[in-house]
XYZ file of C-alpha atoms in Angstrom:
236
model
C 235.240 140.600 224.073
C 233.573 137.442 222.761
C 235.313 135.541 219.973
C 234.072 133.055 217.432
C 233.454 129.616 218.958
C 234.577 127.845 215.772
C 238.130 129.022 216.485
C 238.333 126.896 219.615
C 235.959 124.082 218.713
C 238.717 121.556 218.022
C 240.492 122.536 221.219
C 237.244 122.040 223.115
C 236.669 118.646 221.433
C 240.243 117.464 221.979
C 239.095 114.830 224.460
C 236.498 113.431 222.036
C 237.342 109.954 220.765
C 236.467 110.445 217.100
C 237.923 107.052 216.257
C 235.408 105.379 218.547
C 232.520 107.409 217.112
C 233.395 106.613 213.505
C 234.105 102.939 214.256
C 230.630 102.697 215.734
C 229.106 104.282 212.624
C 231.026 101.954 210.324
C 229.798 98.989 212.371
C 226.195 100.096 211.815
C 226.781 100.651 208.101
C 228.213 97.141 207.740
C 225.147 95.751 209.482
C 222.440 97.681 207.647
C 223.878 98.845 204.303
C 227.153 97.006 203.669
C 227.116 97.928 199.958
C 226.853 101.648 200.755
C 229.565 103.784 199.200
C 228.503 107.459 199.378
C 228.089 109.254 202.706
C 226.863 112.683 203.830
C 227.669 113.997 207.303
C 224.900 116.403 208.355
C 226.316 118.788 210.937
C 229.892 117.927 210.014
C 231.467 120.726 212.079
C 235.189 121.049 211.482
C 235.368 117.745 209.608
C 237.009 115.382 212.091
C 234.589 112.522 211.401
C 234.988 113.023 207.658
C 238.773 112.773 207.954
C 238.298 109.213 209.185
C 235.310 108.157 207.093
C 236.752 109.355 203.778
C 239.118 106.383 203.852
C 236.126 104.056 203.479
C 233.446 106.054 201.658
C 232.963 108.816 199.130
C 232.202 111.575 201.612
C 230.481 114.936 201.719
C 229.680 117.213 204.642
C 227.077 119.882 205.361
C 226.969 122.396 208.172
C 225.081 125.555 209.110
C 228.239 127.331 210.273
C 230.378 129.016 207.635
C 233.216 129.323 210.145
C 233.179 125.608 210.956
C 233.223 124.745 207.262
C 236.190 127.032 206.620
C 238.191 125.011 209.155
C 236.936 121.721 207.680
C 237.949 122.890 204.216
C 241.525 123.481 205.351
C 241.704 119.970 206.797
C 240.075 118.269 203.814
C 241.461 120.322 200.933
C 242.333 118.092 197.973
C 240.994 115.051 199.851
C 238.001 114.484 197.577
C 235.417 115.596 200.149
C 232.680 118.029 199.104
C 231.517 120.527 201.728
C 228.231 122.403 201.668
C 226.830 125.312 203.677
C 223.221 124.587 204.532
C 220.443 123.834 206.993
C 219.796 120.154 207.692
C 216.058 120.855 207.819
C 216.041 121.725 204.123
C 219.072 120.836 202.051
C 219.969 119.741 198.559
C 223.543 119.097 197.434
C 222.821 117.930 193.902
C 223.677 114.349 194.865
C 222.017 111.415 196.587
C 223.667 109.220 199.184
C 223.705 105.650 200.412
C 224.387 106.806 203.975
C 223.545 109.992 205.854
C 224.715 110.549 209.433
C 224.143 113.150 212.156
C 226.415 112.667 215.170
C 227.039 114.344 218.559
C 223.280 114.798 219.250
C 223.016 117.243 216.351
C 219.330 116.333 216.011
C 218.684 117.671 219.524
C 219.590 121.144 218.250
C 216.295 121.230 216.410
C 213.718 123.037 218.510
C 210.324 121.800 217.271
C 208.559 118.701 216.021
C 208.083 120.515 212.707
C 211.865 120.814 212.400
C 212.241 117.088 213.017
C 209.686 116.368 210.304
C 211.506 118.690 207.883
C 214.820 116.992 208.644
C 213.457 113.500 207.982
C 211.752 114.724 204.816
C 215.029 116.171 203.503
C 216.941 113.047 204.495
C 214.479 110.882 202.568
C 214.799 113.072 199.472
C 218.591 112.905 199.592
C 218.938 109.153 200.181
C 219.246 106.547 197.485
C 216.764 103.621 197.604
C 217.652 101.391 200.561
C 219.873 104.164 201.915
C 220.173 104.553 205.682
C 220.193 107.448 208.129
C 222.187 107.087 211.361
C 221.749 109.640 214.138
C 222.014 109.895 217.899
C 219.989 111.804 220.480
C 220.194 112.384 224.219
C 217.282 112.297 226.654
C 216.121 114.241 229.689
C 218.111 112.042 232.059
C 221.310 112.903 230.180
C 220.598 116.639 230.509
C 219.752 116.351 234.196
C 223.017 114.520 234.895
C 225.076 117.000 232.887
C 223.568 120.088 234.504
C 222.811 119.316 238.155
C 221.533 122.537 239.642
C 221.741 124.213 236.245
C 225.545 124.525 236.183
C 228.318 122.422 234.684
C 231.922 123.361 235.389
C 234.888 121.883 233.534
C 238.462 122.900 234.328
C 241.205 121.700 231.983
C 244.907 122.413 231.662
C 244.517 125.393 229.327
C 240.762 125.950 229.304
C 237.968 126.486 231.812
C 234.359 126.057 230.736
C 231.225 127.099 232.596
C 227.855 126.014 231.246
C 224.620 127.540 232.530
C 221.428 125.671 231.728
C 217.742 126.368 232.153
C 214.535 124.773 230.913
C 211.709 126.863 229.505
C 208.672 125.827 227.455
C 210.136 122.336 226.991
C 213.322 123.731 225.482
C 216.793 123.514 226.988
C 218.742 126.767 226.885
C 222.503 126.589 227.321
C 224.985 129.413 227.653
C 228.614 128.298 227.622
C 231.562 130.494 228.570
C 235.046 129.334 227.572
C 238.158 130.874 229.126
C 241.130 129.819 227.017
C 244.746 130.424 228.008
C 246.727 132.225 225.308
C 250.466 132.557 224.610
C 250.658 135.590 226.928
C 249.454 133.385 229.793
C 246.236 135.376 230.033
C 242.775 134.216 229.027
C 240.576 134.884 226.010
C 236.841 134.545 226.481
C 234.616 132.743 223.994
C 230.868 132.434 224.340
C 228.391 130.035 222.809
C 224.620 130.082 223.237
C 222.299 127.413 221.914
C 218.980 125.690 222.386
C 218.196 121.992 222.463
C 215.041 119.919 222.517
C 214.525 116.473 223.939
C 212.469 114.395 221.531
C 210.772 111.296 222.881
C 211.156 107.920 221.234
C 207.474 108.052 220.285
C 207.909 111.456 218.586
C 210.921 110.277 216.610
C 209.187 107.070 215.527
C 206.107 109.001 214.436
C 208.041 111.492 212.301
C 210.107 108.735 210.718
C 206.899 106.906 209.826
C 205.332 110.111 208.482
C 208.238 110.355 206.052
C 208.235 106.689 205.007
C 211.530 105.963 206.728
C 211.620 102.505 208.281
C 213.152 102.320 211.740
C 215.647 99.452 211.799
C 217.087 99.748 215.294
C 217.489 101.891 218.399
C 220.716 101.252 220.244
C 221.310 102.591 223.746
C 224.998 103.344 224.160
C 226.846 104.695 227.197
C 230.419 103.932 226.119
C 231.127 106.769 223.691
C 230.028 110.039 225.296
C 227.483 109.578 228.029
C 224.277 107.654 227.619
C 222.688 108.309 224.235
C 220.423 106.573 221.743
C 221.484 105.729 218.200
C 218.790 105.321 215.558
C 219.148 103.686 212.156
C 216.360 104.301 209.645
C 216.050 103.110 206.055
C 214.510 104.528 202.908
C 212.420 101.906 201.133
């Protein structure tokens, strides 16, 4: 029996250094929009980044998963954070923001150039003048290192994860099986399937330009979670 991945997402992400991620984002905000006060996390998941960022900004979060948002709501209840169910390719929350972020290679979960264009278009419409968009992506080298031979195996104290990966029509397909130890000392199985696309720097630059978003910087970073590229773009 397959269970809902959202139930174990935080357990799976336990080793993630959210403090380091959010510190990095704050550093970029201070560099490129130090007066920014309102922030939207696109692809906010269960809200861990928002828990940290709400201390500095007026925060909102948006995610495609109702189950993820239900968990985020429990964590952020009465904390002044608005949460929205929606698709980052076409969203409207009724507000505009000084800062929008998409972390953990969320942008790579788009599967076509048209999706990337739609995302940037929506970001532009939801940013205040001089607002910035911060996002990270991974490249083909990252995927090749993560899935040598098409398999990635991760054994932890109370969880074993097996990822299977294949490439087809320039899309990465990933099937992840999670075996999680329960209180009866047996294992529950959870399954997650998703697709990812590797966008080139040229493709990203082109779609930003098409949507009148000015690219401020591309920062290659291998200290947070493998080698990835952080982009900061600005609405004029």
